[in-house]
Amino acid sequence: GVTINDTNVVIVRYHSNYNGYDPYYLFNPTGSAARHMYYEYSWNPAGSLMGVNLPNFIQSVWLNNINASLEKKNPLEVGVSNTYDSTTKAGTVNISLKLTSASPDNDLKLFAIITENELYYTGTNGERVHQNTYRQMLTDNAGDAISLSPGVIQNVSKNYTLKNGIITANSNVVVFVQSQNGKTVYGVERIKF
C-alpha cells in the first residue's frame, strides 16, 4: 500500500552487476545488460516509469511520479493469456494489442518477459527478498518490431521453453509495447503463470 492503486503497478526489476556478484543478473546476463544499456543506467538503484528514466531514488519523488502516471489512461490496450505444459516446459503466450489513439512513434517494439517473485539472496545492499525480478525474455532482447493502427486489434503469439530454475508458482508474464527511440511505454499487462 504505497501508491494509490498498487494492483495497477507493474514492476520489472532488471538486476545489475554494479555491486559485484548478483545471481539474478547472472541468471540471464545478456537480457539484463541489454535493458541496462538501453536505459543508460549508471547508478543503482535506477528506475524508469512508462519508459521515462526517473531521477536518483528519493522515495517521495518516485511515489509522486507513479501516482501521477496511474491517473492517466494508456493509449494501448493489452490482453495476455498463457498456456504452459509443466512436463515439457513449453508454452505459448497469446497477446492482443489495440491502440485507442494514434501513436506518435513508428518504431514500436513488443516485449514479452517472465518475472519471478520470492527469490532469496542477501545482496550487497542488504536486500534479501527479491520480487518482480526479470528472469527470461520471450522476445528478442531489443524487442520485436510491431506496427499498430488505431482501432485495429493485432494478435501475436510467442512460443517459448521455460529456463530451468524458474518457479512458475511465483512467476508472471509481463507484456509491454515501447518506442525504441523515445522509450515511451504505451501499454503494459501482467498475468500470473
Short mmCIF file of N, CA and C in Angstrom, two decimals:
data_model
loop_
_atom_site.label_atom_id
_atom_site.label_comp_id
_atom_site.label_asym_id
_atom_site.label_seq_id
_atom_site.Cartn_x
_atom_site.Cartn_y
_atom_site.Cartn_z
N GLY A 1 0.76 -1.20 0.00
CA GLY A 1 0.00 0.00 0.00
C GLY A 1 0.81 1.27 0.00
N VAL A 2 1.61 1.54 -1.02
CA VAL A 2 2.34 2.80 -1.07
C VAL A 2 1.89 3.70 -2.22
N THR A 3 1.09 3.19 -3.13
CA THR A 3 0.59 4.03 -4.22
C THR A 3 -0.93 4.06 -4.16
N ILE A 4 -1.54 4.88 -5.02
CA ILE A 4 -3.00 5.00 -4.98
C ILE A 4 -3.68 3.73 -5.48
N ASN A 5 -2.97 2.86 -6.19
CA ASN A 5 -3.57 1.63 -6.67
C ASN A 5 -2.47 0.63 -7.00
N ASP A 6 -1.93 -0.02 -5.98
CA ASP A 6 -0.80 -0.92 -6.17
C ASP A 6 -1.06 -2.03 -7.17
N THR A 7 -2.30 -2.49 -7.30
CA THR A 7 -2.57 -3.60 -8.21
C THR A 7 -2.38 -3.20 -9.66
N ASN A 8 -2.36 -1.91 -9.97
CA ASN A 8 -2.13 -1.44 -11.34
C ASN A 8 -0.67 -1.13 -11.61
N VAL A 9 0.19 -1.33 -10.65
CA VAL A 9 1.60 -1.06 -10.83
C VAL A 9 2.29 -2.36 -11.27
N VAL A 10 2.89 -2.32 -12.45
CA VAL A 10 3.62 -3.48 -12.96
C VAL A 10 5.10 -3.13 -12.89
N ILE A 11 5.83 -3.92 -12.12
CA ILE A 11 7.25 -3.66 -11.90
C ILE A 11 8.06 -4.79 -12.53
N VAL A 12 9.14 -4.40 -13.20
CA VAL A 12 10.12 -5.36 -13.69
C VAL A 12 11.48 -4.89 -13.17
N ARG A 13 12.15 -5.76 -12.46
CA ARG A 13 13.46 -5.40 -11.90
C ARG A 13 14.54 -6.16 -12.66
N TYR A 14 15.35 -5.40 -13.38
CA TYR A 14 16.49 -5.95 -14.10
C TYR A 14 17.70 -5.80 -13.18
N HIS A 15 18.21 -6.90 -12.67
CA HIS A 15 19.35 -6.83 -11.76
C HIS A 15 20.61 -6.46 -12.52
N SER A 16 21.57 -5.91 -11.79
CA SER A 16 22.83 -5.46 -12.39
C SER A 16 24.00 -6.15 -11.71
N ASN A 17 25.17 -5.91 -12.28
CA ASN A 17 26.39 -6.41 -11.64
C ASN A 17 27.22 -5.25 -11.10
N TYR A 18 26.58 -4.08 -10.88
CA TYR A 18 27.29 -2.91 -10.38
C TYR A 18 27.93 -3.14 -9.02
N ASN A 19 27.27 -3.91 -8.18
CA ASN A 19 27.75 -4.09 -6.81
C ASN A 19 28.43 -5.44 -6.61
N GLY A 20 28.91 -6.04 -7.67
CA GLY A 20 29.56 -7.34 -7.54
C GLY A 20 28.62 -8.46 -7.91
N TYR A 21 28.83 -9.61 -7.34
CA TYR A 21 28.10 -10.82 -7.66
C TYR A 21 26.60 -10.65 -7.39
N ASP A 22 25.76 -10.98 -8.37
CA ASP A 22 24.30 -10.98 -8.21
C ASP A 22 23.76 -12.17 -9.00
N PRO A 23 23.24 -13.20 -8.31
CA PRO A 23 22.79 -14.39 -9.02
C PRO A 23 21.63 -14.13 -9.99
N TYR A 24 20.85 -13.08 -9.76
CA TYR A 24 19.71 -12.80 -10.63
C TYR A 24 20.14 -12.07 -11.89
N TYR A 25 21.22 -11.32 -11.82
CA TYR A 25 21.85 -10.79 -13.02
C TYR A 25 22.49 -11.93 -13.80
N LEU A 26 23.22 -12.80 -13.12
CA LEU A 26 23.93 -13.89 -13.77
C LEU A 26 23.00 -14.95 -14.34
N PHE A 27 21.75 -15.02 -13.87
CA PHE A 27 20.79 -15.98 -14.40
C PHE A 27 20.52 -15.70 -15.87
N ASN A 28 20.53 -14.43 -16.25
CA ASN A 28 20.27 -14.04 -17.63
C ASN A 28 21.01 -12.72 -17.91
N PRO A 29 22.34 -12.75 -17.92
CA PRO A 29 23.09 -11.51 -18.02
C PRO A 29 22.90 -10.77 -19.35
N THR A 30 22.71 -11.48 -20.44
CA THR A 30 22.55 -10.81 -21.73
C THR A 30 21.31 -9.94 -21.75
N GLY A 31 20.19 -10.49 -21.28
CA GLY A 31 18.95 -9.73 -21.25
C GLY A 31 19.00 -8.57 -20.28
N SER A 32 19.54 -8.81 -19.08
CA SER A 32 19.65 -7.74 -18.08
C SER A 32 20.55 -6.62 -18.57
N ALA A 33 21.70 -6.98 -19.12
CA ALA A 33 22.63 -5.97 -19.61
C ALA A 33 22.02 -5.17 -20.75
N ALA A 34 21.27 -5.83 -21.63
CA ALA A 34 20.63 -5.13 -22.75
C ALA A 34 19.68 -4.05 -22.25
N ARG A 35 18.90 -4.34 -21.22
CA ARG A 35 17.96 -3.36 -20.69
C ARG A 35 18.68 -2.24 -19.95
N HIS A 36 19.73 -2.56 -19.21
CA HIS A 36 20.51 -1.53 -18.53
C HIS A 36 21.17 -0.58 -19.54
N MET A 37 21.72 -1.14 -20.62
CA MET A 37 22.35 -0.30 -21.64
C MET A 37 21.29 0.55 -22.36
N TYR A 38 20.12 -0.04 -22.62
CA TYR A 38 19.06 0.70 -23.30
C TYR A 38 18.65 1.93 -22.50
N TYR A 39 18.49 1.76 -21.20
CA TYR A 39 18.08 2.87 -20.34
C TYR A 39 19.26 3.75 -19.91
N GLU A 40 20.46 3.33 -20.26
CA GLU A 40 21.67 4.06 -19.91
C GLU A 40 21.81 4.26 -18.41
N TYR A 41 21.45 3.22 -17.65
CA TYR A 41 21.60 3.27 -16.20
C TYR A 41 23.08 3.22 -15.84
N SER A 42 23.49 4.10 -14.95
CA SER A 42 24.87 4.06 -14.46
C SER A 42 24.90 4.19 -12.95
N TRP A 43 23.73 4.08 -12.32
CA TRP A 43 23.65 4.15 -10.87
C TRP A 43 22.69 3.07 -10.39
N ASN A 44 22.69 2.82 -9.10
CA ASN A 44 21.87 1.76 -8.55
C ASN A 44 21.38 2.21 -7.18
N PRO A 45 20.08 2.24 -6.87
CA PRO A 45 19.01 1.81 -7.77
C PRO A 45 18.67 2.88 -8.80
N ALA A 46 18.26 2.41 -9.95
CA ALA A 46 17.79 3.29 -11.02
C ALA A 46 16.44 2.77 -11.46
N GLY A 47 15.62 3.63 -12.03
CA GLY A 47 14.32 3.18 -12.47
C GLY A 47 13.76 4.05 -13.57
N SER A 48 12.78 3.51 -14.24
CA SER A 48 12.05 4.27 -15.25
C SER A 48 10.57 4.01 -15.04
N LEU A 49 9.77 4.96 -15.46
CA LEU A 49 8.33 4.89 -15.32
C LEU A 49 7.71 5.07 -16.69
N MET A 50 7.07 4.04 -17.18
CA MET A 50 6.49 4.04 -18.53
C MET A 50 7.55 4.43 -19.56
N GLY A 51 8.79 4.00 -19.31
CA GLY A 51 9.89 4.21 -20.23
C GLY A 51 10.73 5.43 -19.96
N VAL A 52 10.26 6.34 -19.12
CA VAL A 52 10.98 7.59 -18.84
C VAL A 52 11.83 7.39 -17.59
N ASN A 53 13.14 7.65 -17.70
CA ASN A 53 14.02 7.47 -16.55
C ASN A 53 13.62 8.39 -15.42
N LEU A 54 13.62 7.84 -14.21
CA LEU A 54 13.35 8.60 -13.01
C LEU A 54 14.65 9.20 -12.47
N PRO A 55 14.55 10.26 -11.67
CA PRO A 55 15.77 10.81 -11.07
C PRO A 55 16.34 9.84 -10.04
N ASN A 56 17.50 10.17 -9.51
CA ASN A 56 18.07 9.34 -8.44
C ASN A 56 17.01 9.08 -7.38
N PHE A 57 17.08 7.90 -6.77
CA PHE A 57 16.00 7.45 -5.90
C PHE A 57 15.79 8.36 -4.69
N ILE A 58 14.59 8.90 -4.64
CA ILE A 58 14.03 9.55 -3.46
C ILE A 58 12.61 9.04 -3.39
N GLN A 59 12.28 8.32 -2.32
CA GLN A 59 11.00 7.62 -2.26
C GLN A 59 9.81 8.52 -2.57
N SER A 60 9.74 9.69 -1.98
CA SER A 60 8.57 10.57 -2.19
C SER A 60 8.47 11.03 -3.64
N VAL A 61 9.61 11.28 -4.29
CA VAL A 61 9.60 11.72 -5.69
C VAL A 61 9.11 10.59 -6.59
N TRP A 62 9.64 9.39 -6.40
CA TRP A 62 9.20 8.25 -7.21
C TRP A 62 7.72 7.97 -6.97
N LEU A 63 7.29 8.02 -5.70
CA LEU A 63 5.89 7.76 -5.37
C LEU A 63 4.96 8.77 -6.06
N ASN A 64 5.32 10.05 -6.02
CA ASN A 64 4.50 11.07 -6.68
C ASN A 64 4.44 10.86 -8.19
N ASN A 65 5.55 10.48 -8.80
CA ASN A 65 5.56 10.19 -10.23
C ASN A 65 4.68 9.00 -10.58
N ILE A 66 4.75 7.95 -9.77
CA ILE A 66 3.92 6.76 -10.01
C ILE A 66 2.45 7.11 -9.88
N ASN A 67 2.08 7.83 -8.82
CA ASN A 67 0.68 8.20 -8.63
C ASN A 67 0.16 9.07 -9.77
N ALA A 68 0.97 9.99 -10.27
CA ALA A 68 0.56 10.83 -11.40
C ALA A 68 0.35 9.98 -12.65
N SER A 69 1.21 8.99 -12.86
CA SER A 69 1.08 8.11 -14.02
C SER A 69 -0.18 7.24 -13.93
N LEU A 70 -0.53 6.81 -12.71
CA LEU A 70 -1.71 5.96 -12.53
C LEU A 70 -3.01 6.70 -12.86
N GLU A 71 -2.99 8.01 -12.84
CA GLU A 71 -4.18 8.78 -13.15
C GLU A 71 -4.42 8.93 -14.65
N LYS A 72 -3.45 8.51 -15.47
CA LYS A 72 -3.56 8.61 -16.92
C LYS A 72 -4.02 7.28 -17.51
N LYS A 73 -4.71 7.35 -18.64
CA LYS A 73 -5.13 6.14 -19.35
C LYS A 73 -4.11 5.83 -20.43
N ASN A 74 -3.64 4.58 -20.48
CA ASN A 74 -2.69 4.18 -21.51
C ASN A 74 -3.38 4.16 -22.87
N PRO A 75 -2.70 4.60 -23.93
CA PRO A 75 -3.31 4.60 -25.26
C PRO A 75 -3.30 3.24 -25.95
N LEU A 76 -2.80 2.20 -25.26
CA LEU A 76 -2.74 0.87 -25.84
C LEU A 76 -3.37 -0.13 -24.89
N GLU A 77 -4.36 -0.86 -25.39
CA GLU A 77 -4.98 -1.95 -24.62
C GLU A 77 -4.19 -3.22 -24.90
N VAL A 78 -3.80 -3.92 -23.84
CA VAL A 78 -3.01 -5.14 -23.96
C VAL A 78 -3.75 -6.27 -23.28
N GLY A 79 -3.95 -7.36 -24.00
CA GLY A 79 -4.53 -8.58 -23.43
C GLY A 79 -3.51 -9.70 -23.53
N VAL A 80 -3.44 -10.54 -22.49
CA VAL A 80 -2.44 -11.61 -22.46
C VAL A 80 -3.06 -12.88 -21.91
N SER A 81 -2.75 -14.00 -22.55
CA SER A 81 -3.06 -15.32 -21.99
C SER A 81 -1.82 -16.19 -22.17
N ASN A 82 -1.70 -17.20 -21.34
CA ASN A 82 -0.51 -18.05 -21.35
C ASN A 82 -0.94 -19.49 -21.16
N THR A 83 -0.46 -20.37 -22.02
CA THR A 83 -0.64 -21.81 -21.82
C THR A 83 0.75 -22.39 -21.59
N TYR A 84 0.83 -23.34 -20.66
CA TYR A 84 2.14 -23.88 -20.29
C TYR A 84 2.01 -25.34 -19.91
N ASP A 85 2.91 -26.17 -20.43
CA ASP A 85 2.97 -27.60 -20.11
C ASP A 85 4.18 -27.82 -19.21
N SER A 86 3.91 -28.13 -17.93
CA SER A 86 5.00 -28.27 -16.96
C SER A 86 5.88 -29.49 -17.24
N THR A 87 5.39 -30.46 -17.99
CA THR A 87 6.19 -31.63 -18.31
C THR A 87 7.26 -31.31 -19.35
N THR A 88 6.86 -30.60 -20.40
CA THR A 88 7.80 -30.27 -21.48
C THR A 88 8.46 -28.91 -21.27
N LYS A 89 7.92 -28.12 -20.35
CA LYS A 89 8.37 -26.74 -20.09
C LYS A 89 8.13 -25.83 -21.29
N ALA A 90 7.22 -26.24 -22.17
CA ALA A 90 6.90 -25.45 -23.36
C ALA A 90 5.61 -24.67 -23.12
N GLY A 91 5.56 -23.48 -23.68
CA GLY A 91 4.37 -22.65 -23.52
C GLY A 91 4.16 -21.73 -24.70
N THR A 92 3.00 -21.08 -24.68
CA THR A 92 2.66 -20.08 -25.69
C THR A 92 1.98 -18.91 -25.00
N VAL A 93 2.49 -17.73 -25.25
CA VAL A 93 1.86 -16.51 -24.78
C VAL A 93 1.09 -15.91 -25.95
N ASN A 94 -0.20 -15.70 -25.76
CA ASN A 94 -1.05 -15.06 -26.77
C ASN A 94 -1.31 -13.62 -26.33
N ILE A 95 -1.05 -12.70 -27.24
CA ILE A 95 -1.12 -11.27 -26.93
C ILE A 95 -2.07 -10.60 -27.91
N SER A 96 -2.95 -9.75 -27.39
CA SER A 96 -3.78 -8.91 -28.26
C SER A 96 -3.47 -7.45 -27.93
N LEU A 97 -3.31 -6.65 -28.99
CA LEU A 97 -2.93 -5.25 -28.85
C LEU A 97 -3.90 -4.39 -29.64
N LYS A 98 -4.35 -3.29 -29.01
CA LYS A 98 -5.26 -2.37 -29.70
C LYS A 98 -4.96 -0.95 -29.27
N LEU A 99 -4.51 -0.14 -30.22
CA LEU A 99 -4.30 1.28 -29.97
C LEU A 99 -5.64 1.99 -29.92
N THR A 100 -5.85 2.80 -28.90
CA THR A 100 -7.10 3.56 -28.82
C THR A 100 -6.96 4.92 -29.49
N SER A 101 -5.73 5.34 -29.75
CA SER A 101 -5.47 6.59 -30.47
C SER A 101 -4.17 6.41 -31.25
N ALA A 102 -3.89 7.31 -32.15
CA ALA A 102 -2.69 7.19 -32.97
C ALA A 102 -1.43 7.30 -32.13
N SER A 103 -0.45 6.49 -32.47
CA SER A 103 0.85 6.55 -31.79
C SER A 103 1.72 7.58 -32.49
N PRO A 104 2.37 8.44 -31.74
CA PRO A 104 3.27 9.40 -32.38
C PRO A 104 4.58 8.75 -32.85
N ASP A 105 4.79 7.49 -32.50
CA ASP A 105 6.03 6.81 -32.83
C ASP A 105 5.77 5.69 -33.83
N ASN A 106 6.70 5.50 -34.77
CA ASN A 106 6.57 4.41 -35.73
C ASN A 106 7.67 3.37 -35.54
N ASP A 107 8.28 3.38 -34.37
CA ASP A 107 9.37 2.44 -34.07
C ASP A 107 9.02 1.58 -32.86
N LEU A 108 7.79 1.06 -32.84
CA LEU A 108 7.32 0.32 -31.68
C LEU A 108 7.93 -1.06 -31.60
N LYS A 109 8.21 -1.47 -30.36
CA LYS A 109 8.77 -2.79 -30.08
C LYS A 109 7.89 -3.49 -29.04
N LEU A 110 7.63 -4.76 -29.28
CA LEU A 110 6.86 -5.60 -28.37
C LEU A 110 7.83 -6.39 -27.51
N PHE A 111 7.58 -6.39 -26.20
CA PHE A 111 8.38 -7.18 -25.26
C PHE A 111 7.46 -8.13 -24.50
N ALA A 112 7.90 -9.36 -24.36
CA ALA A 112 7.22 -10.34 -23.50
C ALA A 112 8.31 -10.97 -22.64
N ILE A 113 8.12 -10.89 -21.33
CA ILE A 113 9.15 -11.38 -20.41
C ILE A 113 8.51 -12.16 -19.27
N ILE A 114 9.33 -12.91 -18.59
CA ILE A 114 8.89 -13.63 -17.39
C ILE A 114 9.61 -13.01 -16.19
N THR A 115 8.84 -12.68 -15.17
CA THR A 115 9.40 -12.21 -13.91
C THR A 115 9.08 -13.23 -12.82
N GLU A 116 9.86 -13.19 -11.76
CA GLU A 116 9.65 -14.12 -10.65
C GLU A 116 9.73 -13.38 -9.32
N ASN A 117 8.91 -13.81 -8.38
CA ASN A 117 8.88 -13.27 -7.02
C ASN A 117 9.44 -14.29 -6.04
N GLU A 118 9.61 -13.85 -4.81
CA GLU A 118 10.04 -14.72 -3.71
C GLU A 118 11.40 -15.36 -3.98
N LEU A 119 12.32 -14.59 -4.50
CA LEU A 119 13.69 -15.05 -4.70
C LEU A 119 14.51 -14.56 -3.50
N TYR A 120 15.32 -15.46 -2.93
CA TYR A 120 16.03 -15.15 -1.70
C TYR A 120 17.53 -15.17 -1.89
N TYR A 121 18.14 -14.05 -1.63
CA TYR A 121 19.59 -13.90 -1.66
C TYR A 121 19.90 -12.56 -1.01
N THR A 122 20.88 -12.51 -0.12
CA THR A 122 21.25 -11.25 0.50
C THR A 122 22.26 -10.54 -0.38
N GLY A 123 21.81 -9.45 -1.00
CA GLY A 123 22.67 -8.67 -1.88
C GLY A 123 23.61 -7.78 -1.10
N THR A 124 24.51 -7.15 -1.81
CA THR A 124 25.48 -6.26 -1.16
C THR A 124 24.79 -5.05 -0.54
N ASN A 125 23.54 -4.75 -0.98
CA ASN A 125 22.80 -3.63 -0.39
C ASN A 125 21.94 -4.07 0.79
N GLY A 126 22.02 -5.36 1.17
CA GLY A 126 21.26 -5.88 2.30
C GLY A 126 19.89 -6.41 1.96
N GLU A 127 19.44 -6.21 0.73
CA GLU A 127 18.13 -6.72 0.33
C GLU A 127 18.17 -8.24 0.29
N ARG A 128 17.13 -8.87 0.89
CA ARG A 128 17.12 -10.32 0.99
C ARG A 128 16.04 -11.00 0.16
N VAL A 129 14.90 -10.36 -0.01
CA VAL A 129 13.79 -10.94 -0.77
C VAL A 129 13.61 -10.11 -2.04
N HIS A 130 13.68 -10.78 -3.17
CA HIS A 130 13.63 -10.09 -4.46
C HIS A 130 12.32 -10.42 -5.17
N GLN A 131 11.58 -9.38 -5.51
CA GLN A 131 10.29 -9.52 -6.17
C GLN A 131 10.37 -8.95 -7.59
N ASN A 132 9.45 -9.37 -8.45
CA ASN A 132 9.32 -8.81 -9.81
C ASN A 132 10.64 -8.85 -10.58
N THR A 133 11.40 -9.90 -10.36
CA THR A 133 12.75 -10.00 -10.93
C THR A 133 12.70 -10.58 -12.34
N TYR A 134 13.31 -9.87 -13.28
CA TYR A 134 13.40 -10.35 -14.66
C TYR A 134 14.14 -11.68 -14.68
N ARG A 135 13.54 -12.67 -15.39
CA ARG A 135 14.15 -13.99 -15.47
C ARG A 135 14.38 -14.45 -16.91
N GLN A 136 13.43 -14.15 -17.82
CA GLN A 136 13.57 -14.66 -19.19
C GLN A 136 12.85 -13.74 -20.16
N MET A 137 13.50 -13.46 -21.27
CA MET A 137 12.90 -12.67 -22.35
C MET A 137 12.30 -13.65 -23.35
N LEU A 138 11.05 -13.43 -23.74
CA LEU A 138 10.40 -14.29 -24.72
C LEU A 138 10.48 -13.69 -26.12
N THR A 139 10.76 -12.40 -26.19
CA THR A 139 11.01 -11.73 -27.47
C THR A 139 12.51 -11.54 -27.60
N ASP A 140 12.93 -10.90 -28.65
CA ASP A 140 14.33 -10.51 -28.79
C ASP A 140 14.68 -9.57 -27.63
N ASN A 141 15.94 -9.55 -27.20
CA ASN A 141 16.34 -8.66 -26.11
C ASN A 141 16.05 -7.20 -26.42
N ALA A 142 16.04 -6.83 -27.69
CA ALA A 142 15.73 -5.46 -28.10
C ALA A 142 14.25 -5.32 -28.47
N GLY A 143 13.46 -6.34 -28.19
CA GLY A 143 12.04 -6.32 -28.54
C GLY A 143 11.82 -6.76 -29.97
N ASP A 144 10.57 -7.05 -30.31
CA ASP A 144 10.19 -7.42 -31.66
C ASP A 144 9.47 -6.25 -32.30
N ALA A 145 9.90 -5.85 -33.50
CA ALA A 145 9.25 -4.73 -34.20
C ALA A 145 7.78 -5.06 -34.43
N ILE A 146 6.93 -4.06 -34.21
CA ILE A 146 5.49 -4.25 -34.39
C ILE A 146 4.89 -2.96 -34.94
N SER A 147 3.92 -3.12 -35.82
CA SER A 147 3.23 -1.98 -36.41
C SER A 147 1.76 -2.05 -35.98
N LEU A 148 1.26 -0.96 -35.40
CA LEU A 148 -0.11 -0.93 -34.90
C LEU A 148 -0.86 0.23 -35.53
N SER A 149 -2.16 0.01 -35.77
CA SER A 149 -3.04 1.06 -36.29
C SER A 149 -4.16 1.29 -35.30
N PRO A 150 -4.58 2.54 -35.09
CA PRO A 150 -5.66 2.83 -34.14
C PRO A 150 -6.93 2.04 -34.45
N GLY A 151 -7.50 1.44 -33.39
CA GLY A 151 -8.76 0.71 -33.51
C GLY A 151 -8.66 -0.69 -34.07
N VAL A 152 -7.48 -1.10 -34.52
CA VAL A 152 -7.29 -2.42 -35.12
C VAL A 152 -6.62 -3.34 -34.11
N ILE A 153 -7.25 -4.48 -33.85
CA ILE A 153 -6.67 -5.46 -32.92
C ILE A 153 -5.62 -6.28 -33.65
N GLN A 154 -4.45 -6.36 -33.07
CA GLN A 154 -3.39 -7.21 -33.62
C GLN A 154 -3.09 -8.30 -32.61
N ASN A 155 -3.08 -9.55 -33.09
CA ASN A 155 -2.79 -10.70 -32.24
C ASN A 155 -1.41 -11.24 -32.56
N VAL A 156 -0.67 -11.56 -31.50
CA VAL A 156 0.69 -12.09 -31.62
C VAL A 156 0.81 -13.28 -30.68
N SER A 157 1.47 -14.34 -31.13
CA SER A 157 1.75 -15.49 -30.27
C SER A 157 3.25 -15.68 -30.18
N LYS A 158 3.72 -15.97 -28.98
CA LYS A 158 5.14 -16.22 -28.73
C LYS A 158 5.28 -17.60 -28.08
N ASN A 159 5.92 -18.52 -28.79
CA ASN A 159 6.22 -19.83 -28.22
C ASN A 159 7.52 -19.76 -27.45
N TYR A 160 7.63 -20.51 -26.37
CA TYR A 160 8.85 -20.47 -25.57
C TYR A 160 9.06 -21.80 -24.85
N THR A 161 10.27 -21.98 -24.40
CA THR A 161 10.62 -23.07 -23.48
C THR A 161 11.16 -22.39 -22.23
N LEU A 162 10.58 -22.69 -21.09
CA LEU A 162 10.95 -22.04 -19.84
C LEU A 162 12.34 -22.49 -19.40
N LYS A 163 13.17 -21.52 -18.99
CA LYS A 163 14.51 -21.83 -18.49
C LYS A 163 14.42 -22.61 -17.18
N ASN A 164 15.35 -23.52 -16.99
CA ASN A 164 15.43 -24.24 -15.72
C ASN A 164 15.71 -23.25 -14.60
N GLY A 165 15.11 -23.51 -13.44
CA GLY A 165 15.36 -22.67 -12.27
C GLY A 165 14.26 -21.66 -11.99
N ILE A 166 13.29 -21.52 -12.91
CA ILE A 166 12.17 -20.60 -12.69
C ILE A 166 11.02 -21.37 -12.06
N ILE A 167 10.50 -20.86 -10.95
CA ILE A 167 9.36 -21.49 -10.27
C ILE A 167 8.09 -20.80 -10.76
N THR A 168 7.29 -21.52 -11.54
CA THR A 168 6.11 -20.91 -12.17
C THR A 168 5.09 -20.41 -11.15
N ALA A 169 5.00 -21.04 -10.00
CA ALA A 169 4.02 -20.60 -8.98
C ALA A 169 4.32 -19.19 -8.49
N ASN A 170 5.55 -18.75 -8.66
CA ASN A 170 5.96 -17.41 -8.22
C ASN A 170 6.17 -16.44 -9.39
N SER A 171 5.73 -16.84 -10.58
CA SER A 171 6.11 -16.09 -11.77
C SER A 171 4.92 -15.44 -12.48
N ASN A 172 5.26 -14.43 -13.28
CA ASN A 172 4.30 -13.70 -14.11
C ASN A 172 4.84 -13.56 -15.52
N VAL A 173 3.92 -13.39 -16.46
CA VAL A 173 4.28 -12.98 -17.81
C VAL A 173 3.93 -11.50 -17.90
N VAL A 174 4.89 -10.69 -18.33
CA VAL A 174 4.68 -9.25 -18.49
C VAL A 174 4.86 -8.92 -19.97
N VAL A 175 3.90 -8.17 -20.51
CA VAL A 175 3.95 -7.76 -21.91
C VAL A 175 3.83 -6.25 -21.96
N PHE A 176 4.68 -5.62 -22.77
CA PHE A 176 4.56 -4.17 -22.97
C PHE A 176 5.03 -3.79 -24.36
N VAL A 177 4.56 -2.63 -24.82
CA VAL A 177 4.96 -2.07 -26.12
C VAL A 177 5.62 -0.74 -25.83
N GLN A 178 6.78 -0.54 -26.46
CA GLN A 178 7.62 0.61 -26.17
C GLN A 178 8.19 1.19 -27.46
N SER A 179 8.32 2.50 -27.49
CA SER A 179 9.00 3.18 -28.59
C SER A 179 10.50 2.93 -28.46
N GLN A 180 11.13 2.45 -29.53
CA GLN A 180 12.56 2.15 -29.48
C GLN A 180 13.39 3.39 -29.19
N ASN A 181 13.13 4.48 -29.89
CA ASN A 181 13.95 5.68 -29.72
C ASN A 181 13.45 6.58 -28.59
N GLY A 182 12.14 6.78 -28.51
CA GLY A 182 11.59 7.67 -27.49
C GLY A 182 11.47 7.02 -26.12
N LYS A 183 11.50 5.69 -26.07
CA LYS A 183 11.44 4.87 -24.85
C LYS A 183 10.08 4.89 -24.15
N THR A 184 9.10 5.60 -24.68
CA THR A 184 7.78 5.64 -24.05
C THR A 184 7.13 4.27 -24.10
N VAL A 185 6.58 3.83 -22.99
CA VAL A 185 5.80 2.59 -22.93
C VAL A 185 4.34 2.99 -23.10
N TYR A 186 3.69 2.41 -24.10
CA TYR A 186 2.30 2.78 -24.42
C TYR A 186 1.26 1.91 -23.75
N GLY A 187 1.65 0.71 -23.38
CA GLY A 187 0.72 -0.17 -22.69
C GLY A 187 1.47 -1.35 -22.10
N VAL A 188 0.93 -1.89 -21.01
CA VAL A 188 1.57 -3.00 -20.32
C VAL A 188 0.50 -3.85 -19.65
N GLU A 189 0.76 -5.14 -19.57
CA GLU A 189 -0.14 -6.05 -18.86
C GLU A 189 0.69 -7.16 -18.24
N ARG A 190 0.20 -7.67 -17.12
CA ARG A 190 0.87 -8.76 -16.40
C ARG A 190 -0.17 -9.80 -16.03
N ILE A 191 0.18 -11.08 -16.20
CA ILE A 191 -0.67 -12.18 -15.74
C ILE A 191 0.18 -13.18 -14.98
N LYS A 192 -0.45 -13.84 -14.02
CA LYS A 192 0.24 -14.89 -13.28
C LYS A 192 0.38 -16.12 -14.15
N PHE A 193 1.41 -16.90 -13.91
CA PHE A 193 1.61 -18.15 -14.64
C PHE A 193 0.48 -19.10 -14.35
#
